[in-house]
Amino acid sequence: MKKLFLLTTLFMMSALFAQQATNTLEGVFTTKAKDELYNPLKFDGKGRVTIGEFDEVGYEFTERNDSVIIFVEKTVFIFKKEKNQLKGISDWVDKKVYKSNLKSFENKPQSNPKLAQRANWMVENYDINFKNNATYLFDFDEEALNQKLKENEAANAKLCKEGFDESCKVVFAYKFAEQSGGVFETLNAADDIKLKPNKELQQLAQRVIDLGNPDGYGLFYTYYYFIGEKEKAEQFLQKGLDLGSAYCNEISLNSALSEFGEGLESEIENLDEE
């Protein structure tokens, strides 16, 4: 019995250590593929990687076992470590091989407590918000899907409470959808959405800012835009742009493209009338 208990304990410990996340990969990885947009990959050993020669801000990454996960906007790039190579195994980088001058990989523990915590949060972020999520709409009926979304929201709310800004943004999206009539209704309604003032949404946006992420200003923009205070929304958007918020840049770009499309459509209509 003691031997069985010892083996069980060792197995649990090995499983725990096998899942230990880090973000200490450092070095430049390049691919020989012609006209490759995502080249080179420059890892800084502190949880960020730039993609391409002109990328200055970079994206967050985390490591678990022999995998490297890069969080690129609304998707992830996943690589497997092999000798001195990174082999792409996910969409956008599938079968692409990046090499470095490193002789081998080693999952070094992160000595900075905040960065170590960030690495663990990013792994949870992947498991909750990215892993297998593409199959939800196909593998679940409506009731099961709604249950899954509730579980997802609760998991993100837990991380948000712990201090993980990215999960606070996800919770904001869920709460926004709830106030707008539901996830699918929100997606279909688009600009017809009209929100009522809501303190919980304001608190979530402010929490993201307090956690050091300027994307919170973009959340405030979204909130005030849809309750009808568009002038105030623009002020928050500009503040986020000034602080380098990626989300605010996305909002600004989409707005410019929308205005361009509307202007082009108007010109075509005028030509048709002539």
PDB file of C-alpha atoms in Angstrom:
ATOM      1  CA  MET A   1       0.000   0.000   0.000  1.00  0.00           C
ATOM      2  CA  LYS A   2       2.818   2.427   0.889  1.00  0.00           C
ATOM      3  CA  LYS A   3       4.554   1.598  -2.381  1.00  0.00           C
ATOM      4  CA  LEU A   4       1.361   2.288  -4.338  1.00  0.00           C
ATOM      5  CA  PHE A   5       0.895   5.593  -2.509  1.00  0.00           C
ATOM      6  CA  LEU A   6       4.491   6.587  -3.266  1.00  0.00           C
ATOM      7  CA  LEU A   7       4.132   5.747  -6.962  1.00  0.00           C
ATOM      8  CA  THR A   8       0.884   7.699  -7.159  1.00  0.00           C
ATOM      9  CA  THR A   9       2.493  10.703  -5.466  1.00  0.00           C
ATOM     10  CA  LEU A  10       5.497  10.600  -7.795  1.00  0.00           C
ATOM     11  CA  PHE A  11       3.197  10.383 -10.809  1.00  0.00           C
ATOM     12  CA  MET A  12       1.228  13.432  -9.639  1.00  0.00           C
ATOM     13  CA  MET A  13       4.450  15.359  -9.047  1.00  0.00           C
ATOM     14  CA  SER A  14       5.857  14.445 -12.458  1.00  0.00           C
ATOM     15  CA  ALA A  15       2.618  15.550 -14.093  1.00  0.00           C
ATOM     16  CA  LEU A  16       2.780  18.824 -12.206  1.00  0.00           C
ATOM     17  CA  PHE A  17       6.355  19.566 -13.228  1.00  0.00           C
ATOM     18  CA  ALA A  18       5.631  18.505 -16.816  1.00  0.00           C
ATOM     19  CA  GLN A  19       2.990  21.224 -17.004  1.00  0.00           C
ATOM     20  CA  GLN A  20       5.189  23.955 -15.519  1.00  0.00           C
ATOM     21  CA  ALA A  21       5.084  26.990 -17.776  1.00  0.00           C
ATOM     22  CA  THR A  22       7.874  29.423 -18.497  1.00  0.00           C
ATOM     23  CA  ASN A  23       8.641  32.234 -20.941  1.00  0.00           C
ATOM     24  CA  THR A  24      12.432  32.403 -20.993  1.00  0.00           C
ATOM     25  CA  LEU A  25      13.087  31.429 -24.615  1.00  0.00           C
ATOM     26  CA  GLU A  26      15.595  33.879 -26.065  1.00  0.00           C
ATOM     27  CA  GLY A  27      17.075  34.123 -29.555  1.00  0.00           C
ATOM     28  CA  VAL A  28      16.393  34.796 -33.213  1.00  0.00           C
ATOM     29  CA  PHE A  29      14.685  32.154 -35.342  1.00  0.00           C
ATOM     30  CA  THR A  30      14.509  32.418 -39.118  1.00  0.00           C
ATOM     31  CA  THR A  31      12.943  30.440 -41.935  1.00  0.00           C
ATOM     32  CA  LYS A  32      14.166  30.035 -45.497  1.00  0.00           C
ATOM     33  CA  ALA A  33      10.648  30.098 -46.889  1.00  0.00           C
ATOM     34  CA  LYS A  34      10.365  32.775 -49.591  1.00  0.00           C
ATOM     35  CA  ASP A  35       8.182  35.846 -49.004  1.00  0.00           C
ATOM     36  CA  GLU A  36       7.442  34.724 -45.447  1.00  0.00           C
ATOM     37  CA  LEU A  37       5.587  37.450 -43.529  1.00  0.00           C
ATOM     38  CA  TYR A  38       6.358  35.991 -40.116  1.00  0.00           C
ATOM     39  CA  ASN A  39      10.128  36.127 -40.268  1.00  0.00           C
ATOM     40  CA  PRO A  40      12.222  36.372 -38.175  1.00  0.00           C
ATOM     41  CA  LEU A  41      10.910  35.456 -34.725  1.00  0.00           C
ATOM     42  CA  LYS A  42      12.849  37.270 -31.998  1.00  0.00           C
ATOM     43  CA  PHE A  43      12.252  35.997 -28.448  1.00  0.00           C
ATOM     44  CA  ASP A  44      13.407  38.260 -25.618  1.00  0.00           C
ATOM     45  CA  GLY A  45      13.481  35.755 -22.735  1.00  0.00           C
ATOM     46  CA  LYS A  46      10.863  37.835 -20.898  1.00  0.00           C
ATOM     47  CA  GLY A  47       7.622  36.628 -22.435  1.00  0.00           C
ATOM     48  CA  ARG A  48       7.548  38.687 -25.622  1.00  0.00           C
ATOM     49  CA  VAL A  49       8.425  37.941 -29.240  1.00  0.00           C
ATOM     50  CA  THR A  50       8.518  40.191 -32.287  1.00  0.00           C
ATOM     51  CA  ILE A  51       7.389  38.780 -35.618  1.00  0.00           C
ATOM     52  CA  GLY A  52       8.998  40.258 -38.718  1.00  0.00           C
ATOM     53  CA  GLU A  53      11.639  42.913 -39.251  1.00  0.00           C
ATOM     54  CA  PHE A  54       9.331  45.873 -38.618  1.00  0.00           C
ATOM     55  CA  ASP A  55       7.513  44.607 -35.533  1.00  0.00           C
ATOM     56  CA  GLU A  56       8.668  46.690 -32.578  1.00  0.00           C
ATOM     57  CA  VAL A  57       6.017  45.962 -29.934  1.00  0.00           C
ATOM     58  CA  GLY A  58       5.752  42.191 -30.257  1.00  0.00           C
ATOM     59  CA  TYR A  59       3.364  39.607 -28.848  1.00  0.00           C
ATOM     60  CA  GLU A  60       3.226  37.555 -25.683  1.00  0.00           C
ATOM     61  CA  PHE A  61       4.355  33.944 -25.626  1.00  0.00           C
ATOM     62  CA  THR A  62       4.530  31.089 -23.162  1.00  0.00           C
ATOM     63  CA  GLU A  63       6.238  27.696 -23.102  1.00  0.00           C
ATOM     64  CA  ARG A  64       4.904  24.390 -21.817  1.00  0.00           C
ATOM     65  CA  ASN A  65       6.761  21.110 -22.199  1.00  0.00           C
ATOM     66  CA  ASP A  66       8.077  21.108 -25.802  1.00  0.00           C
ATOM     67  CA  SER A  67       5.551  23.675 -27.066  1.00  0.00           C
ATOM     68  CA  VAL A  68       5.845  27.411 -27.648  1.00  0.00           C
ATOM     69  CA  ILE A  69       2.562  29.329 -27.899  1.00  0.00           C
ATOM     70  CA  ILE A  70       2.513  32.858 -29.335  1.00  0.00           C
ATOM     71  CA  PHE A  71      -0.639  34.942 -28.851  1.00  0.00           C
ATOM     72  CA  VAL A  72      -1.102  36.895 -32.084  1.00  0.00           C
ATOM     73  CA  GLU A  73      -4.138  39.162 -31.930  1.00  0.00           C
ATOM     74  CA  LYS A  74      -7.182  36.847 -31.935  1.00  0.00           C
ATOM     75  CA  THR A  75      -5.356  33.614 -32.671  1.00  0.00           C
ATOM     76  CA  VAL A  76      -2.303  31.620 -31.595  1.00  0.00           C
ATOM     77  CA  PHE A  77       0.810  30.350 -33.361  1.00  0.00           C
ATOM     78  CA  ILE A  78       1.952  27.031 -31.901  1.00  0.00           C
ATOM     79  CA  PHE A  79       5.397  25.536 -32.408  1.00  0.00           C
ATOM     80  CA  LYS A  80       7.084  22.341 -31.285  1.00  0.00           C
ATOM     81  CA  LYS A  81      10.705  22.500 -30.136  1.00  0.00           C
ATOM     82  CA  GLU A  82      13.095  20.121 -31.822  1.00  0.00           C
ATOM     83  CA  LYS A  83      16.866  20.447 -31.454  1.00  0.00           C
ATOM     84  CA  ASN A  84      17.517  24.058 -32.505  1.00  0.00           C
ATOM     85  CA  GLN A  85      14.289  24.365 -34.485  1.00  0.00           C
ATOM     86  CA  LEU A  86      10.727  25.514 -34.029  1.00  0.00           C
ATOM     87  CA  LYS A  87       8.239  23.576 -36.162  1.00  0.00           C
ATOM     88  CA  GLY A  88       4.832  25.156 -36.741  1.00  0.00           C
ATOM     89  CA  ILE A  89       1.841  22.925 -35.953  1.00  0.00           C
ATOM     90  CA  SER A  90      -1.062  25.395 -35.984  1.00  0.00           C
ATOM     91  CA  ASP A  91      -2.889  27.522 -38.545  1.00  0.00           C
ATOM     92  CA  TRP A  92      -0.808  30.252 -40.214  1.00  0.00           C
ATOM     93  CA  VAL A  93       2.500  28.517 -39.382  1.00  0.00           C
ATOM     94  CA  ASP A  94       1.685  24.870 -40.076  1.00  0.00           C
ATOM     95  CA  LYS A  95       4.750  22.898 -41.267  1.00  0.00           C
ATOM     96  CA  LYS A  96       6.936  26.002 -41.291  1.00  0.00           C
ATOM     97  CA  VAL A  97      10.393  25.479 -39.796  1.00  0.00           C
ATOM     98  CA  TYR A  98      12.411  28.166 -38.008  1.00  0.00           C
ATOM     99  CA  LYS A  99      16.049  27.628 -37.070  1.00  0.00           C
ATOM    100  CA  SER A 100      18.378  29.403 -34.658  1.00  0.00           C
ATOM    101  CA  ASN A 101      21.999  29.225 -33.621  1.00  0.00           C
ATOM    102  CA  LEU A 102      21.022  27.615 -30.318  1.00  0.00           C
ATOM    103  CA  LYS A 103      22.444  24.128 -29.852  1.00  0.00           C
ATOM    104  CA  SER A 104      19.443  22.916 -27.912  1.00  0.00           C
ATOM    105  CA  PHE A 105      16.378  24.073 -26.028  1.00  0.00           C
ATOM    106  CA  GLU A 106      16.053  24.196 -22.292  1.00  0.00           C
ATOM    107  CA  ASN A 107      12.962  25.223 -20.363  1.00  0.00           C
ATOM    108  CA  LYS A 108      14.684  27.534 -17.929  1.00  0.00           C
ATOM    109  CA  PRO A 109      12.523  28.644 -14.988  1.00  0.00           C
ATOM    110  CA  GLN A 110      11.597  32.318 -14.968  1.00  0.00           C
ATOM    111  CA  SER A 111      13.428  34.063 -12.095  1.00  0.00           C
ATOM    112  CA  ASN A 112      11.206  37.157 -12.180  1.00  0.00           C
ATOM    113  CA  PRO A 113       8.084  36.339 -10.069  1.00  0.00           C
ATOM    114  CA  LYS A 114       5.780  38.602 -12.096  1.00  0.00           C
ATOM    115  CA  LEU A 115       6.945  37.167 -15.414  1.00  0.00           C
ATOM    116  CA  ALA A 116       6.669  33.633 -14.008  1.00  0.00           C
ATOM    117  CA  GLN A 117       3.088  34.338 -12.983  1.00  0.00           C
ATOM    118  CA  ARG A 118       2.444  35.770 -16.428  1.00  0.00           C
ATOM    119  CA  ALA A 119       3.706  32.578 -18.075  1.00  0.00           C
ATOM    120  CA  ASN A 120       1.290  30.486 -16.018  1.00  0.00           C
ATOM    121  CA  TRP A 121      -1.611  32.838 -16.731  1.00  0.00           C
ATOM    122  CA  MET A 122      -0.893  32.690 -20.462  1.00  0.00           C
ATOM    123  CA  VAL A 123      -1.026  28.889 -20.398  1.00  0.00           C
ATOM    124  CA  GLU A 124      -4.398  29.046 -18.627  1.00  0.00           C
ATOM    125  CA  ASN A 125      -5.467  31.673 -21.135  1.00  0.00           C
ATOM    126  CA  TYR A 126      -4.667  29.258 -23.952  1.00  0.00           C
ATOM    127  CA  ASP A 127      -6.454  26.324 -22.308  1.00  0.00           C
ATOM    128  CA  ILE A 128      -9.578  28.364 -21.555  1.00  0.00           C
ATOM    129  CA  ASN A 129      -9.920  30.645 -24.564  1.00  0.00           C
ATOM    130  CA  PHE A 130      -8.143  28.968 -27.484  1.00  0.00           C
ATOM    131  CA  LYS A 131      -7.715  25.209 -27.035  1.00  0.00           C
ATOM    132  CA  ASN A 132     -10.486  23.361 -28.918  1.00  0.00           C
ATOM    133  CA  ASN A 133     -12.684  26.470 -28.996  1.00  0.00           C
ATOM    134  CA  ALA A 134     -12.996  26.326 -32.787  1.00  0.00           C
ATOM    135  CA  THR A 135     -15.102  23.169 -32.441  1.00  0.00           C
ATOM    136  CA  TYR A 136     -17.646  24.562 -29.977  1.00  0.00           C
ATOM    137  CA  LEU A 137     -20.163  25.689 -32.577  1.00  0.00           C
ATOM    138  CA  PHE A 138     -20.111  22.280 -34.248  1.00  0.00           C
ATOM    139  CA  ASP A 139     -19.806  19.858 -31.333  1.00  0.00           C
ATOM    140  CA  PHE A 140     -22.424  21.297 -28.965  1.00  0.00           C
ATOM    141  CA  ASP A 141     -26.157  21.873 -29.166  1.00  0.00           C
ATOM    142  CA  GLU A 142     -27.432  25.283 -28.066  1.00  0.00           C
ATOM    143  CA  GLU A 143     -27.954  24.301 -24.425  1.00  0.00           C
ATOM    144  CA  ALA A 144     -24.545  22.658 -24.123  1.00  0.00           C
ATOM    145  CA  LEU A 145     -22.899  25.588 -25.899  1.00  0.00           C
ATOM    146  CA  ASN A 146     -24.459  28.103 -23.504  1.00  0.00           C
ATOM    147  CA  GLN A 147     -23.238  26.003 -20.585  1.00  0.00           C
ATOM    148  CA  LYS A 148     -19.750  25.932 -22.061  1.00  0.00           C
ATOM    149  CA  LEU A 149     -19.786  29.714 -22.489  1.00  0.00           C
ATOM    150  CA  LYS A 150     -20.828  30.140 -18.852  1.00  0.00           C
ATOM    151  CA  GLU A 151     -17.965  27.909 -17.739  1.00  0.00           C
ATOM    152  CA  ASN A 152     -15.584  29.877 -19.921  1.00  0.00           C
ATOM    153  CA  GLU A 153     -16.766  33.173 -18.460  1.00  0.00           C
ATOM    154  CA  ALA A 154     -16.409  31.859 -14.895  1.00  0.00           C
ATOM    155  CA  ALA A 155     -12.861  30.636 -15.579  1.00  0.00           C
ATOM    156  CA  ASN A 156     -11.895  34.025 -17.004  1.00  0.00           C
ATOM    157  CA  ALA A 157     -13.549  35.831 -14.100  1.00  0.00           C
ATOM    158  CA  LYS A 158     -11.348  33.843 -11.706  1.00  0.00           C
ATOM    159  CA  LEU A 159      -8.164  34.859 -13.549  1.00  0.00           C
ATOM    160  CA  CYS A 160      -9.367  38.458 -13.780  1.00  0.00           C
ATOM    161  CA  LYS A 161      -9.823  38.507 -10.010  1.00  0.00           C
ATOM    162  CA  GLU A 162      -6.286  37.163  -9.628  1.00  0.00           C
ATOM    163  CA  GLY A 163      -4.959  40.061 -11.711  1.00  0.00           C
ATOM    164  CA  PHE A 164      -4.779  38.781 -15.301  1.00  0.00           C
ATOM    165  CA  ASP A 165      -5.789  41.661 -17.582  1.00  0.00           C
ATOM    166  CA  GLU A 166      -6.475  39.566 -20.701  1.00  0.00           C
ATOM    167  CA  SER A 167      -9.141  37.577 -18.869  1.00  0.00           C
ATOM    168  CA  CYS A 168     -10.746  40.808 -17.677  1.00  0.00           C
ATOM    169  CA  LYS A 169     -11.105  41.775 -21.346  1.00  0.00           C
ATOM    170  CA  VAL A 170     -12.807  38.459 -22.079  1.00  0.00           C
ATOM    171  CA  VAL A 171     -15.210  38.903 -19.153  1.00  0.00           C
ATOM    172  CA  PHE A 172     -16.010  42.397 -20.457  1.00  0.00           C
ATOM    173  CA  ALA A 173     -16.928  40.845 -23.826  1.00  0.00           C
ATOM    174  CA  TYR A 174     -19.231  38.319 -22.158  1.00  0.00           C
ATOM    175  CA  LYS A 175     -20.913  40.949 -19.975  1.00  0.00           C
ATOM    176  CA  PHE A 176     -21.288  43.252 -22.977  1.00  0.00           C
ATOM    177  CA  ALA A 177     -22.976  40.453 -24.928  1.00  0.00           C
ATOM    178  CA  GLU A 178     -25.273  39.679 -21.989  1.00  0.00           C
ATOM    179  CA  GLN A 179     -26.359  43.325 -21.805  1.00  0.00           C
ATOM    180  CA  SER A 180     -26.956  43.294 -25.571  1.00  0.00           C
ATOM    181  CA  GLY A 181     -29.257  40.265 -25.533  1.00  0.00           C
ATOM    182  CA  GLY A 182     -26.797  37.385 -25.914  1.00  0.00           C
ATOM    183  CA  VAL A 183     -23.648  36.380 -27.793  1.00  0.00           C
ATOM    184  CA  PHE A 184     -25.307  35.530 -31.095  1.00  0.00           C
ATOM    185  CA  GLU A 185     -27.701  38.476 -30.935  1.00  0.00           C
ATOM    186  CA  THR A 186     -24.740  40.790 -30.373  1.00  0.00           C
ATOM    187  CA  LEU A 187     -22.861  39.397 -33.366  1.00  0.00           C
ATOM    188  CA  ASN A 188     -25.904  39.820 -35.613  1.00  0.00           C
ATOM    189  CA  ALA A 189     -27.014  43.233 -34.348  1.00  0.00           C
ATOM    190  CA  ALA A 190     -23.658  45.021 -34.806  1.00  0.00           C
ATOM    191  CA  ASP A 191     -24.216  48.802 -34.903  1.00  0.00           C
ATOM    192  CA  ASP A 192     -27.882  48.486 -33.862  1.00  0.00           C
ATOM    193  CA  ILE A 193     -26.842  47.623 -30.302  1.00  0.00           C
ATOM    194  CA  LYS A 194     -27.990  50.066 -27.650  1.00  0.00           C
ATOM    195  CA  LEU A 195     -26.707  49.605 -24.112  1.00  0.00           C
ATOM    196  CA  LYS A 196     -27.978  51.011 -20.860  1.00  0.00           C
ATOM    197  CA  PRO A 197     -25.444  52.458 -18.393  1.00  0.00           C
ATOM    198  CA  ASN A 198     -23.756  49.589 -16.569  1.00  0.00           C
ATOM    199  CA  LYS A 199     -21.319  49.936 -13.658  1.00  0.00           C
ATOM    200  CA  GLU A 200     -19.973  46.399 -14.036  1.00  0.00           C
ATOM    201  CA  LEU A 201     -18.726  47.103 -17.566  1.00  0.00           C
ATOM    202  CA  GLN A 202     -17.118  50.345 -16.395  1.00  0.00           C
ATOM    203  CA  GLN A 203     -15.409  48.540 -13.516  1.00  0.00           C
ATOM    204  CA  LEU A 204     -14.017  45.853 -15.831  1.00  0.00           C
ATOM    205  CA  ALA A 205     -12.637  48.446 -18.253  1.00  0.00           C
ATOM    206  CA  GLN A 206     -11.058  50.352 -15.358  1.00  0.00           C
ATOM    207  CA  ARG A 207      -9.563  47.150 -13.928  1.00  0.00           C
ATOM    208  CA  VAL A 208      -7.802  46.458 -17.228  1.00  0.00           C
ATOM    209  CA  ILE A 209      -6.302  49.965 -17.079  1.00  0.00           C
ATOM    210  CA  ASP A 210      -5.335  49.553 -13.416  1.00  0.00           C
ATOM    211  CA  LEU A 211      -3.544  46.324 -14.347  1.00  0.00           C
ATOM    212  CA  GLY A 212      -1.379  48.304 -16.741  1.00  0.00           C
ATOM    213  CA  ASN A 213      -3.084  47.469 -20.038  1.00  0.00           C
ATOM    214  CA  PRO A 214      -4.170  50.503 -22.147  1.00  0.00           C
ATOM    215  CA  ASP A 215      -6.672  48.290 -23.997  1.00  0.00           C
ATOM    216  CA  GLY A 216      -8.984  49.243 -21.144  1.00  0.00           C
ATOM    217  CA  TYR A 217      -9.438  52.611 -22.851  1.00  0.00           C
ATOM    218  CA  GLY A 218     -10.701  50.724 -25.889  1.00  0.00           C
ATOM    219  CA  LEU A 219     -13.204  48.924 -23.674  1.00  0.00           C
ATOM    220  CA  PHE A 220     -14.368  52.298 -22.356  1.00  0.00           C
ATOM    221  CA  TYR A 221     -14.706  53.470 -25.973  1.00  0.00           C
ATOM    222  CA  THR A 222     -16.903  50.455 -26.776  1.00  0.00           C
ATOM    223  CA  TYR A 223     -19.010  51.026 -23.666  1.00  0.00           C
ATOM    224  CA  TYR A 224     -19.605  54.746 -24.182  1.00  0.00           C
ATOM    225  CA  TYR A 225     -20.113  54.362 -27.939  1.00  0.00           C
ATOM    226  CA  PHE A 226     -22.978  51.938 -27.446  1.00  0.00           C
ATOM    227  CA  ILE A 227     -24.685  53.879 -24.665  1.00  0.00           C
ATOM    228  CA  GLY A 228     -24.754  56.834 -27.034  1.00  0.00           C
ATOM    229  CA  GLU A 229     -21.990  59.028 -25.563  1.00  0.00           C
ATOM    230  CA  LYS A 230     -19.854  59.039 -28.713  1.00  0.00           C
ATOM    231  CA  GLU A 231     -17.886  62.185 -27.906  1.00  0.00           C
ATOM    232  CA  LYS A 232     -16.762  60.692 -24.599  1.00  0.00           C
ATOM    233  CA  ALA A 233     -16.020  57.425 -26.398  1.00  0.00           C
ATOM    234  CA  GLU A 234     -13.666  59.232 -28.797  1.00  0.00           C
ATOM    235  CA  GLN A 235     -11.784  60.769 -25.875  1.00  0.00           C
ATOM    236  CA  PHE A 236     -11.090  57.329 -24.426  1.00  0.00           C
ATOM    237  CA  LEU A 237     -10.097  56.023 -27.842  1.00  0.00           C
ATOM    238  CA  GLN A 238      -7.565  58.815 -28.318  1.00  0.00           C
ATOM    239  CA  LYS A 239      -6.128  58.206 -24.847  1.00  0.00           C
ATOM    240  CA  GLY A 240      -5.650  54.535 -25.712  1.00  0.00           C
ATOM    241  CA  LEU A 241      -4.047  55.405 -29.036  1.00  0.00           C
ATOM    242  CA  ASP A 242      -1.628  57.772 -27.297  1.00  0.00           C
ATOM    243  CA  LEU A 243      -0.611  54.940 -24.947  1.00  0.00           C
ATOM    244  CA  GLY A 244      -0.111  52.426 -27.748  1.00  0.00           C
ATOM    245  CA  SER A 245      -3.176  50.238 -27.202  1.00  0.00           C
ATOM    246  CA  ALA A 246      -3.379  47.508 -29.843  1.00  0.00           C
ATOM    247  CA  TYR A 247      -7.141  47.267 -29.341  1.00  0.00           C
ATOM    248  CA  CYS A 248      -7.594  51.006 -29.862  1.00  0.00           C
ATOM    249  CA  ASN A 249      -5.482  50.811 -33.012  1.00  0.00           C
ATOM    250  CA  GLU A 250      -7.756  48.031 -34.263  1.00  0.00           C
ATOM    251  CA  ILE A 251     -10.861  50.108 -33.514  1.00  0.00           C
ATOM    252  CA  SER A 252      -9.378  53.140 -35.282  1.00  0.00           C
ATOM    253  CA  LEU A 253      -8.381  51.115 -38.349  1.00  0.00           C
ATOM    254  CA  ASN A 254     -11.783  49.430 -38.604  1.00  0.00           C
ATOM    255  CA  SER A 255     -13.491  52.805 -38.289  1.00  0.00           C
ATOM    256  CA  ALA A 256     -11.351  54.269 -41.075  1.00  0.00           C
ATOM    257  CA  LEU A 257     -12.040  51.289 -43.332  1.00  0.00           C
ATOM    258  CA  SER A 258     -15.754  51.557 -42.622  1.00  0.00           C
ATOM    259  CA  GLU A 259     -15.794  55.263 -43.489  1.00  0.00           C
ATOM    260  CA  PHE A 260     -13.839  54.564 -46.663  1.00  0.00           C
ATOM    261  CA  GLY A 261     -16.303  51.847 -47.659  1.00  0.00           C
ATOM    262  CA  GLU A 262     -19.287  54.074 -46.996  1.00  0.00           C
ATOM    263  CA  GLY A 263     -17.719  56.899 -49.007  1.00  0.00           C
ATOM    264  CA  LEU A 264     -16.974  54.576 -51.909  1.00  0.00           C
ATOM    265  CA  GLU A 265     -20.515  53.205 -51.839  1.00  0.00           C
ATOM    266  CA  SER A 266     -21.905  56.737 -51.853  1.00  0.00           C
ATOM    267  CA  GLU A 267     -19.779  57.679 -54.885  1.00  0.00           C
ATOM    268  CA  ILE A 268     -20.999  54.634 -56.775  1.00  0.00           C
ATOM    269  CA  GLU A 269     -24.613  55.499 -55.998  1.00  0.00           C
ATOM    270  CA  ASN A 270     -24.068  59.053 -57.240  1.00  0.00           C
ATOM    271  CA  LEU A 271     -22.540  57.771 -60.489  1.00  0.00           C
ATOM    272  CA  ASP A 272     -25.509  55.485 -61.009  1.00  0.00           C
ATOM    273  CA  GLU A 273     -27.890  58.409 -60.607  1.00  0.00           C
ATOM    274  CA  GLU A 274     -26.099  60.562 -63.189  1.00  0.00           C
TER     275      GLU A 274
END
